[in-house]
Coordinates of C-alpha atoms and ligand atoms in Angstrom, one line a residue:
M1 CA 93.2 62.1 139.3
E2 CA 90.2 62.6 137.0
S3 CA 90.0 66.3 137.9
E4 CA 93.7 67.0 137.2
K5 CA 93.8 69.2 134.1
K6 CA 97.0 69.9 132.2
E7 CA 97.7 73.6 132.8
T8 CA 101.3 73.9 132.1
L9 CA 103.3 72.7 129.1
N10 CA 106.3 70.5 129.7
F11 CA 109.7 71.5 128.4
I12 CA 109.3 69.5 125.2
E13 CA 105.9 71.0 124.4
H14 CA 107.4 74.4 125.0
I15 CA 110.1 73.7 122.4
V16 CA 107.5 72.3 120.0
E17 CA 105.2 75.3 120.4
E18 CA 108.1 77.7 119.9
D19 CA 109.2 75.9 116.7
L20 CA 105.7 76.0 115.3
A21 CA 105.1 79.6 116.3
S22 CA 108.4 80.8 114.7
G23 CA 107.7 78.9 111.5
K24 CA 110.8 76.7 112.0
H25 CA 108.6 73.8 111.2
E26 CA 105.1 73.8 109.7
A27 CA 104.3 70.5 111.4
I28 CA 106.1 68.3 113.8
H29 CA 107.4 64.9 113.0
T30 CA 108.5 62.5 115.8
R31 CA 109.5 58.8 115.8
F32 CA 109.6 55.9 118.1
P33 CA 112.8 54.0 117.5
P34 CA 112.9 50.6 119.2
E35 CA 115.7 48.2 118.6
P36 CA 114.1 44.8 117.8
N37 CA 116.2 42.9 120.3
G38 CA 113.6 42.3 123.0
H39 CA 110.0 43.1 124.0
L40 CA 108.9 46.5 124.9
H41 CA 108.4 47.4 128.6
I42 CA 106.6 50.1 130.5
G43 CA 109.5 52.5 130.0
H44 CA 109.1 52.2 126.2
A45 CA 105.3 52.7 126.8
K46 CA 106.2 56.1 128.2
S47 CA 108.3 56.9 125.2
I48 CA 105.6 55.7 122.8
C49 CA 102.9 57.8 124.6
L50 CA 105.3 60.8 124.4
N51 CA 106.2 60.5 120.8
F52 CA 102.9 59.5 119.4
G53 CA 101.0 61.7 121.9
L54 CA 103.0 64.8 120.9
A55 CA 102.3 64.1 117.2
E56 CA 98.6 63.7 118.0
R57 CA 98.4 66.8 120.1
Y58 CA 100.1 69.0 117.5
N59 CA 98.6 67.4 114.4
G60 CA 101.9 66.1 113.3
K61 CA 103.2 62.6 112.5
C62 CA 105.0 59.9 114.3
N63 CA 107.0 57.2 112.6
L64 CA 107.7 53.8 113.8
R65 CA 111.4 53.1 113.0
F66 CA 113.1 49.9 113.9
D67 CA 116.7 50.7 114.8
D68 CA 118.0 47.4 113.5
T69 CA 121.8 47.9 113.3
N70 CA 123.0 45.2 115.6
P71 CA 122.3 42.0 113.6
E72 CA 123.5 39.6 116.3
K73 CA 120.8 40.4 118.8
E74 CA 117.9 41.2 116.6
D75 CA 115.0 39.2 115.3
T76 CA 111.8 39.5 113.2
E77 CA 109.9 37.9 116.1
Y78 CA 110.6 41.0 118.1
V79 CA 109.5 43.3 115.2
E80 CA 106.1 41.6 115.1
A81 CA 105.7 41.7 118.9
I82 CA 106.6 45.4 119.1
K83 CA 104.0 46.3 116.5
E84 CA 101.3 44.4 118.3
D85 CA 102.2 46.2 121.5
I86 CA 102.1 49.7 120.0
K87 CA 98.8 48.9 118.3
W88 CA 97.4 47.7 121.6
L89 CA 98.3 51.0 123.2
G90 CA 96.1 52.5 120.5
F91 CA 98.7 54.3 118.4
E92 CA 98.9 54.3 114.6
W93 CA 101.8 54.8 112.3
E94 CA 99.8 54.4 109.1
D95 CA 102.3 53.6 106.3
R96 CA 105.2 55.0 108.2
E97 CA 106.9 51.8 109.2
F98 CA 110.6 52.1 108.6
F99 CA 113.8 50.3 109.3
A100 CA 117.2 51.8 109.7
S101 CA 118.4 48.8 107.6
D102 CA 116.3 50.2 104.7
Y103 CA 118.8 53.1 104.8
F104 CA 122.0 51.0 104.7
E105 CA 122.7 52.1 101.1
R106 CA 122.2 55.8 101.9
L107 CA 124.1 55.6 105.1
Y108 CA 127.0 54.1 103.2
D109 CA 126.8 57.1 100.8
F110 CA 126.8 59.5 103.7
A111 CA 129.9 57.8 105.0
V112 CA 131.6 58.1 101.6
R113 CA 130.7 61.8 101.6
L114 CA 132.4 62.2 104.9
I115 CA 135.5 60.5 103.6
E116 CA 135.5 62.7 100.6
K117 CA 135.4 65.8 102.8
G118 CA 138.3 64.5 104.8
S119 CA 136.0 64.0 107.8
A120 CA 136.3 60.3 108.2
Y121 CA 139.0 57.7 107.9
V122 CA 139.6 54.0 108.0
D123 CA 141.5 53.0 111.1
D124 CA 143.4 49.7 111.5
L125 CA 143.9 50.0 115.2
S126 CA 142.3 47.3 117.3
Q127 CA 139.8 48.5 119.9
E128 CA 142.4 47.9 122.7
A129 CA 145.1 49.8 120.8
F130 CA 142.7 52.7 120.2
N131 CA 141.7 52.8 123.8
E132 CA 145.3 53.2 124.7
L133 CA 145.4 56.4 122.7
K134 CA 142.0 57.7 123.6
G135 CA 143.0 59.4 126.9
T136 CA 140.6 60.2 129.6
P137 CA 138.1 63.0 130.1
T138 CA 140.8 65.1 131.8
Q139 CA 143.6 64.0 129.6
P140 CA 143.7 64.6 125.8
G141 CA 144.0 61.6 123.5
R142 CA 146.6 61.0 120.8
E143 CA 145.9 60.5 117.2
S144 CA 145.8 57.1 115.4
P145 CA 148.7 56.6 113.0
F146 CA 146.1 55.9 110.3
R147 CA 144.3 59.2 110.9
N148 CA 146.0 61.0 108.0
R149 CA 145.4 58.5 105.2
S150 CA 144.6 60.2 101.9
V151 CA 141.0 60.4 100.8
E152 CA 141.7 58.0 97.9
E153 CA 143.2 55.4 100.3
N154 CA 140.3 55.8 102.7
K155 CA 137.8 55.4 99.9
S156 CA 139.3 52.2 98.5
L157 CA 139.8 50.7 102.0
F158 CA 136.2 51.5 102.9
D159 CA 135.1 49.9 99.6
E160 CA 137.1 46.8 100.5
M161 CA 135.6 46.7 104.0
K162 CA 132.2 46.7 102.3
A163 CA 133.3 44.0 99.9
G164 CA 134.2 41.7 102.7
K165 CA 138.0 41.8 102.3
F166 CA 138.7 42.0 106.0
G167 CA 137.8 40.1 109.1
N168 CA 135.7 41.2 112.0
G169 CA 137.3 44.0 113.9
E170 CA 140.3 44.4 111.5
K171 CA 139.3 47.8 110.4
V172 CA 136.7 50.5 111.4
L173 CA 135.6 53.8 109.9
R174 CA 136.0 56.7 112.2
A175 CA 134.8 60.3 112.2
K176 CA 137.8 62.6 112.2
I177 CA 136.8 65.1 114.9
D178 CA 139.0 66.0 117.8
M179 CA 141.1 63.6 119.9
S180 CA 141.4 66.2 122.6
S181 CA 137.7 67.0 123.0
P182 CA 136.6 67.0 126.6
N183 CA 133.6 64.9 125.3
M184 CA 134.9 61.4 124.8
H185 CA 132.2 60.8 122.2
M186 CA 133.9 63.4 120.0
R187 CA 137.3 61.6 120.0
D188 CA 137.1 60.1 116.6
P189 CA 134.0 57.9 117.2
I190 CA 133.4 54.8 115.2
L191 CA 130.9 55.1 112.3
Y192 CA 131.1 51.6 110.8
R193 CA 132.4 48.3 112.0
I194 CA 132.9 45.0 110.3
K195 CA 130.6 42.2 111.3
H196 CA 130.3 39.1 109.2
V197 CA 126.9 38.4 110.5
P198 CA 123.7 38.0 108.5
H199 CA 121.0 40.5 109.2
H200 CA 117.4 39.6 109.8
R201 CA 116.3 41.8 107.0
T202 CA 119.2 42.4 104.6
G203 CA 120.6 38.8 104.9
D204 CA 124.2 38.6 103.7
A205 CA 124.1 41.9 101.7
W206 CA 126.3 43.7 104.2
C207 CA 129.2 42.8 106.4
I208 CA 129.7 46.4 107.6
Y209 CA 127.2 47.9 109.9
P210 CA 126.7 51.5 111.0
T211 CA 127.0 52.3 114.8
Y212 CA 124.1 53.6 116.7
D213 CA 125.4 57.2 116.5
F214 CA 125.8 57.1 112.8
A215 CA 122.5 55.3 112.0
H216 CA 120.2 57.0 114.4
G217 CA 120.8 60.6 113.7
Q218 CA 121.1 60.1 109.9
S219 CA 117.9 58.1 109.9
D220 CA 116.2 61.0 111.7
S221 CA 117.3 63.3 108.9
I222 CA 116.3 61.0 106.1
E223 CA 112.8 60.8 107.6
G224 CA 112.6 64.6 108.3
I225 CA 112.2 64.1 112.0
T226 CA 111.8 67.5 113.6
H227 CA 112.1 66.5 117.2
S228 CA 114.1 63.4 118.1
L229 CA 113.3 62.6 121.7
C230 CA 115.6 60.2 123.5
T231 CA 116.6 59.4 127.0
L232 CA 119.2 61.3 129.0
E233 CA 122.1 59.0 128.5
F234 CA 122.2 60.3 125.0
E235 CA 122.8 63.9 126.0
V236 CA 126.6 63.4 125.7
H237 CA 126.0 62.1 122.2
R238 CA 124.3 65.2 121.1
P239 CA 127.4 67.1 119.9
L240 CA 128.2 64.2 117.6
Y241 CA 124.5 64.1 116.4
E242 CA 124.8 67.8 115.5
W243 CA 128.3 67.5 114.1
L244 CA 127.2 64.8 111.6
I245 CA 124.2 66.8 110.5
E246 CA 126.4 69.8 109.9
E247 CA 129.1 67.9 108.1
L248 CA 126.7 66.2 105.8
G249 CA 124.5 69.3 105.3
I250 CA 121.3 67.2 105.8
F251 CA 117.9 67.9 107.4
P252 CA 118.5 69.4 110.9
S253 CA 116.6 67.1 113.2
R254 CA 116.9 68.2 116.8
Q255 CA 117.7 65.8 119.6
I256 CA 116.0 66.5 122.9
E257 CA 116.6 64.3 126.0
F258 CA 114.2 63.5 128.8
A259 CA 114.6 61.3 131.9
R260 CA 113.9 57.6 131.4
L261 CA 111.1 56.2 133.4
N262 CA 112.2 54.3 136.5
L263 CA 109.6 52.6 138.6
S264 CA 109.8 51.4 142.1
Y265 CA 109.9 47.5 142.6
T266 CA 110.3 47.2 138.8
I267 CA 113.1 46.4 136.4
V268 CA 113.0 48.4 133.1
S269 CA 115.9 47.0 131.1
K270 CA 115.4 44.7 128.2
R271 CA 118.7 42.9 129.0
K272 CA 117.7 42.1 132.5
L273 CA 114.2 41.1 131.5
L274 CA 115.7 38.7 129.0
E275 CA 117.7 37.2 131.8
L276 CA 114.5 36.5 133.7
V277 CA 113.0 34.9 130.7
E278 CA 116.0 32.8 129.8
G279 CA 116.6 31.8 133.4
K280 CA 113.0 30.7 133.7
Y281 CA 112.3 33.0 136.6
V282 CA 109.1 33.8 134.8
S283 CA 107.0 31.9 132.3
G284 CA 107.9 34.1 129.4
W285 CA 108.0 37.7 128.1
D286 CA 104.3 37.9 128.7
D287 CA 104.3 36.5 132.2
P288 CA 101.7 38.7 134.0
R289 CA 104.3 39.8 136.5
M290 CA 106.6 41.2 133.9
P291 CA 106.7 44.9 133.2
T292 CA 106.7 44.2 129.5
I293 CA 103.7 45.6 127.6
S294 CA 102.7 42.0 126.7
G295 CA 103.0 41.1 130.4
I296 CA 100.9 43.9 131.7
R297 CA 98.3 43.4 128.9
R298 CA 97.9 39.7 130.0
R299 CA 97.8 40.9 133.6
G300 CA 94.8 43.1 132.7
Y301 CA 96.3 46.6 132.7
T302 CA 94.5 48.7 130.1
P303 CA 95.8 51.0 127.4
G304 CA 93.8 53.9 129.0
S305 CA 95.5 53.4 132.3
I306 CA 99.0 53.4 130.8
K307 CA 98.3 56.5 128.8
K308 CA 96.9 58.2 131.8
F309 CA 99.9 57.2 133.9
A310 CA 102.3 58.5 131.2
D311 CA 100.4 61.7 131.2
V312 CA 100.5 62.2 135.0
V313 CA 104.2 61.3 135.2
G314 CA 105.0 63.7 132.4
V315 CA 108.6 64.4 131.3
A316 CA 111.4 65.5 133.3
R317 CA 115.0 66.5 132.6
R318 CA 116.4 64.7 135.6
D319 CA 116.4 61.0 136.5
G320 CA 114.1 60.0 139.3
I321 CA 112.1 57.0 140.4
I322 CA 108.3 56.9 140.1
D323 CA 106.2 55.0 142.7
V324 CA 104.6 52.0 141.0
A325 CA 101.6 52.6 143.2
L326 CA 100.8 55.5 140.9
L327 CA 100.6 53.1 137.9
E328 CA 98.4 50.8 139.9
H329 CA 96.2 53.6 140.9
A330 CA 95.7 54.5 137.2
V331 CA 94.8 50.9 136.5
R332 CA 92.2 50.8 139.3
E333 CA 90.6 54.1 138.2
D334 CA 90.2 52.8 134.7
L335 CA 88.9 49.4 135.6
N336 CA 86.5 50.8 138.1
K337 CA 84.7 52.5 135.3
K338 CA 84.9 49.6 132.8
A339 CA 84.9 46.3 134.7
N340 CA 81.6 44.6 135.5
R341 CA 81.1 43.4 139.0
V342 CA 80.6 39.8 139.7
M343 CA 80.7 37.5 142.6
G344 CA 83.8 35.5 143.1
I345 CA 84.8 33.6 146.2
L346 CA 88.5 32.8 146.4
D347 CA 88.4 30.7 149.7
P348 CA 85.0 29.1 149.7
V349 CA 83.2 27.7 152.7
K350 CA 79.6 26.4 152.6
L351 CA 76.8 28.5 154.1
I352 CA 73.5 26.6 154.4
I353 CA 70.3 28.5 154.7
T354 CA 68.4 26.0 156.8
N355 CA 65.0 27.6 156.4
W356 CA 65.3 27.7 152.5
P357 CA 63.6 24.7 150.9
E358 CA 66.0 22.2 149.2
E359 CA 64.5 22.6 145.7
R360 CA 63.7 26.3 145.8
E361 CA 65.6 28.6 143.5
E362 CA 65.2 32.3 143.2
L363 CA 66.7 34.6 140.6
L364 CA 67.9 37.9 142.1
E365 CA 68.7 41.0 140.2
A366 CA 72.3 42.3 140.4
T367 CA 73.8 45.5 139.1
N368 CA 76.6 45.0 136.7
N369 CA 78.4 48.2 137.3
P370 CA 77.3 50.9 139.7
E371 CA 79.7 53.3 137.8
D372 CA 78.0 52.7 134.5
E373 CA 74.3 52.4 134.3
S374 CA 74.4 51.3 130.7
A375 CA 76.1 48.1 131.8
G376 CA 72.6 46.9 133.0
T377 CA 71.8 44.1 135.3
R378 CA 71.9 40.3 135.5
E379 CA 70.3 37.5 137.5
L380 CA 71.9 35.5 140.3
P381 CA 70.4 32.2 141.3
F382 CA 69.9 31.9 145.1
T383 CA 69.7 28.4 146.5
R384 CA 69.8 26.7 149.9
E385 CA 73.5 26.0 149.8
L386 CA 75.9 28.8 149.1
Y387 CA 79.5 29.6 149.3
I388 CA 80.9 32.6 151.1
D389 CA 84.5 33.5 151.7
R390 CA 86.1 31.8 154.7
A391 CA 87.5 35.2 155.8
D392 CA 84.0 36.5 156.2
F393 CA 83.2 34.2 159.1
K394 CA 84.7 34.1 162.6
E395 CA 83.8 31.5 165.1
D396 CA 84.6 33.9 167.9
P397 CA 84.3 37.3 166.4
P398 CA 85.3 40.6 168.0
S399 CA 82.7 43.1 169.1
P400 CA 79.9 43.8 166.5
R401 CA 81.3 47.4 166.4
K402 CA 84.6 46.1 165.0
W403 CA 83.5 43.1 163.0
F404 CA 80.6 43.5 160.6
R405 CA 80.8 40.1 159.0
L406 CA 79.4 36.8 160.0
G407 CA 79.7 35.0 163.4
P408 CA 77.4 33.0 165.7
D409 CA 74.1 34.8 166.1
R410 CA 75.3 37.7 163.9
E411 CA 73.4 39.1 161.0
V412 CA 74.7 40.2 157.6
R413 CA 73.2 41.0 154.3
L414 CA 74.0 38.7 151.4
K415 CA 74.4 41.1 148.5
Y416 CA 71.4 41.5 146.3
A417 CA 69.6 38.9 148.4
Y418 CA 68.5 38.6 152.0
I419 CA 69.6 39.3 155.5
V420 CA 70.7 36.0 157.2
K421 CA 71.4 35.2 160.8
C422 CA 74.1 32.6 161.7
T423 CA 72.6 29.8 163.7
G424 CA 75.6 27.5 164.0
F425 CA 78.5 25.8 162.2
K426 CA 80.2 22.4 161.9
K427 CA 83.9 21.6 161.9
N428 CA 85.8 18.7 160.2
G429 CA 88.2 16.4 161.9
A430 CA 91.1 18.8 161.4
G431 CA 89.2 21.5 163.3
E432 CA 88.4 23.5 160.2
I433 CA 85.0 25.1 159.7
E434 CA 83.2 22.9 157.1
E435 CA 79.7 24.3 157.1
I436 CA 78.0 27.4 158.5
Y437 CA 74.3 27.4 159.1
A438 CA 72.0 30.4 158.9
E439 CA 68.4 31.4 158.5
Y440 CA 67.2 34.0 156.1
D441 CA 64.5 36.6 156.8
P442 CA 61.9 36.7 154.0
E443 CA 61.1 40.3 154.8
T444 CA 64.5 41.5 153.9
K445 CA 64.8 40.9 150.1
S446 CA 67.1 43.5 148.6
G447 CA 65.1 46.4 147.1
Q448 CA 61.9 45.2 148.8
D449 CA 63.0 45.1 152.4
T450 CA 60.1 45.8 154.7
S451 CA 61.8 44.6 157.9
G452 CA 63.4 47.9 159.1
K453 CA 66.5 45.8 160.0
K454 CA 69.8 47.5 159.8
V455 CA 73.0 45.5 159.3
K456 CA 76.5 46.8 158.6
G457 CA 78.0 43.9 156.8
T458 CA 77.3 42.8 153.2
L459 CA 78.9 39.6 152.0
G460 CA 79.4 38.2 148.5
W461 CA 78.1 34.7 147.9
V462 CA 77.7 32.2 145.1
S463 CA 75.1 29.4 144.8
A464 CA 76.9 26.1 145.5
K465 CA 74.7 24.3 142.9
H466 CA 75.4 26.8 140.1
G467 CA 78.8 28.2 140.9
V468 CA 81.7 27.5 138.5
N469 CA 85.1 26.4 139.7
A470 CA 88.1 28.3 138.4
E471 CA 91.8 28.7 138.8
V472 CA 92.8 32.1 140.0
R473 CA 96.4 33.3 139.8
L474 CA 97.2 35.8 142.4
Y475 CA 100.2 38.0 141.7
D476 CA 102.3 40.2 143.8
R477 CA 105.1 42.5 142.8
L478 CA 107.9 40.6 141.1
F479 CA 110.6 42.3 143.2
K480 CA 110.6 43.0 146.9
T481 CA 113.1 45.9 146.8
E482 CA 111.9 49.4 146.2
N483 CA 114.8 51.0 144.4
L484 CA 116.4 48.5 142.1
N485 CA 118.8 51.1 140.7
D486 CA 120.5 51.3 144.1
I487 CA 121.5 47.7 144.5
E488 CA 125.0 46.4 144.2
D489 CA 124.3 42.7 144.1
D490 CA 122.6 40.7 141.4
F491 CA 119.1 42.0 140.8
K492 CA 117.8 38.5 140.8
N493 CA 118.5 38.3 144.5
H494 CA 115.7 40.7 145.0
L495 CA 112.9 38.6 143.4
H496 CA 109.9 38.2 145.6
E497 CA 109.5 34.5 146.5
S498 CA 105.8 34.5 146.5
S499 CA 105.0 36.8 143.6
L500 CA 102.6 34.1 142.2
Q501 CA 100.1 32.0 144.2
V502 CA 97.8 29.7 142.4
N503 CA 94.4 29.1 143.8
Q504 CA 92.5 26.2 142.3
K505 CA 89.4 26.3 144.5
A506 CA 87.8 29.6 143.6
I507 CA 84.0 29.5 143.0
L508 CA 82.5 32.1 140.7
E509 CA 79.0 33.1 139.9
P510 CA 77.5 31.1 137.0
S511 CA 77.4 33.9 134.5
L512 CA 81.2 33.6 134.3
S513 CA 81.0 30.2 132.7
S514 CA 80.7 32.0 129.3
A515 CA 83.5 34.4 130.0
Q516 CA 86.0 34.8 127.1
V517 CA 89.8 35.2 127.2
G518 CA 90.5 38.9 127.9
D519 CA 87.2 39.7 129.6
Q520 CA 87.8 41.7 132.8
F521 CA 85.7 41.8 136.0
Q522 CA 85.7 43.1 139.4
F523 CA 85.1 40.3 141.9
E524 CA 83.2 42.3 144.4
R525 CA 85.3 43.2 147.5
V526 CA 88.2 41.1 146.2
G527 CA 89.9 42.8 143.2
Y528 CA 90.1 43.0 139.4
F529 CA 90.5 39.9 137.3
I530 CA 91.0 39.0 133.7
V531 CA 90.5 35.7 131.9
D532 CA 93.9 34.3 130.9
P533 CA 94.6 32.6 127.6
D534 CA 95.6 29.5 129.5
S535 CA 91.8 28.9 130.0
V536 CA 90.4 25.8 128.3
A537 CA 86.8 24.4 128.1
N538 CA 85.5 23.8 131.7
H539 CA 88.7 25.2 133.2
L540 CA 88.8 28.9 133.4
V541 CA 92.0 30.6 134.5
F542 CA 91.8 34.1 135.9
N543 CA 94.7 36.5 136.6
R544 CA 94.3 38.9 139.4
T545 CA 95.1 42.2 137.8
I546 CA 95.2 44.1 141.1
T547 CA 93.5 44.2 144.5
L548 CA 91.1 46.9 145.4
R549 CA 93.4 48.4 148.1
D550 CA 94.8 51.7 146.6
T551 CA 98.0 52.5 148.4
W552 CA 98.5 55.6 146.2
A553 CA 95.1 57.1 147.0
K554 CA 95.8 56.4 150.7
K555 CA 99.2 58.1 150.6
T556 CA 98.0 61.1 148.7
G557 CA 94.6 61.4 150.2
Q558 CA 92.9 61.2 146.8
Ligands
ATP1 P1 116.7 49.1 127.5 O1 117.4 50.0 128.3 O2 115.5 48.4 128.2 O3 117.5 48.1 126.8 P2 116.7 50.7 125.2 O4 116.7 52.1 125.4 O5 117.9 50.0 124.8 O6 116.0 50.0 126.4 P3 115.4 50.9 122.6 O7 114.7 49.8 121.9 O8 116.7 51.3 122.1 O9 115.6 50.3 124.1 O10 114.4 52.1 123.0 C1 113.5 52.6 122.1 C2 113.1 54.0 122.7 O11 112.5 53.8 124.0 C3 114.3 54.9 122.8 O12 114.0 56.1 122.3 C4 114.5 54.9 124.3 O13 115.2 56.1 124.7 C5 113.1 54.7 124.9 N1 113.2 54.1 126.2 C6 113.8 53.0 126.6 N2 113.6 52.8 127.9 C7 113.0 53.8 128.4 C8 112.5 54.2 129.7 N3 112.8 53.5 130.8 N4 111.8 55.4 129.8 C9 111.6 56.1 128.7 N5 112.0 55.8 127.5 C10 112.6 54.7 127.3
MG2 MG1 118.9 51.0 122.9

């Protein structure tokens, strides 16, 4: 992946370069417009990387705008979380933090302007009654009996709507466009509805709220957004977006649609993710199995890997589904360069070096990161009693050509230490291996090996005396179904039963006793891990970010 250079422009970059070259715009201005009704997910991350990334690339600007026009579902808690997530990804909006609700007054004036032009009217029909008239895509609609109210009447009714004279749903303001348009969004769409609901920022100041279509496009114009990027489902809204700009004679922002990110084995819908949180299927929005930005952050995914992923995925004009293995590959690539290697044994069994004196301790030098020399080295204490992973020993192993690890009379190297030869083992009453015995060869110290011995297997180990016990949370994909867009039944039926396994018995090398929340490591031969905020003094909790097995690299031969 490293070597992949971007040679071609995507269709959005093409448009941007044309607009800059023709002088249509001197600089570009994009925005990321989250609705503060939930936490951001990996799909939003793609949109963030696209909008902020484009502005960075072309020396433009990108605004953060909260699209807060649905007071029932929105909350300041979400606003703060969204900001934290975008910052964590490494993007800056400087002083350009806006709220659609800041524009309520101006949006109201725009609506009045439309009324004055005869391009909007107050409609008394209920939603059901209007739907009766609306027709179907193949059948023209009929006009509301209130469609031809005078400008004066519309103005005073709209005023009264604003003043709180009517109840919820009693009246709406509609654009007066074309009840026989083949595009249903052009059949007199609603611009304002009555909601006697306090807003998280404007309080009780308003009881009428603009619809998405009216607020979004007009906010773009107010901010001078040159390229308003949104997902494909808004393509059918574009004629209305353009109609409103035209009617109001305001800054001509251009809406451009791209395919939303869909990921295999992953849900990217705030509504469904909320359902998982509320139903306690996960521990919260930041459960490390969640595809939310806060979840993948806690899981140990890095901003660099997400940006890289967004870059490789690119933008398309048609919906598709991306293999989650590609994201996981990006995470491994990034962590491989950054994460220090440590010894961590998830399923410990004792290995006793019988020819090593009881009291003797030796400090052995270990490389922190073979991918990064500047990471330096550390010392590992070697003692008579060690732990190795149970899976690294077989009582009755296959041929030495197939099995390089430990077994009776077999030799392996203990990483950074000595070659040891297994001399026996002991089982407990339940028939489980309890202790393994071995002898070390003093001539085989790593880096100073004079024995000429060759062994194929190298095992991780931790001194039993110095090792630290830790809780390790092992995660698998949250869903067991590849394409969750294709299912007909409840998506919750597709949850993976064992997406979390808690391991309380892991033993880690002693240097980890001072690990801090957020520190990331590769447990050699095991996977990448991050220290979880649930850690307390003397009880470290690690999340497994990801295993070392790269199914993407395997599939693509990279
Ligand atoms: P959801 O479908 O999860 O409820 P949304 O589109 O309603 O998401 P918004 O807060 O309105 O969420 O989205 C903010 C921006 O992020 C929008 O521009 C939206 O198009 C974009 N976005 C949302 N989901 C995706 C996705 N899966 N891929 C790319 N962009 C997305
Ligand atoms: Mg939305």
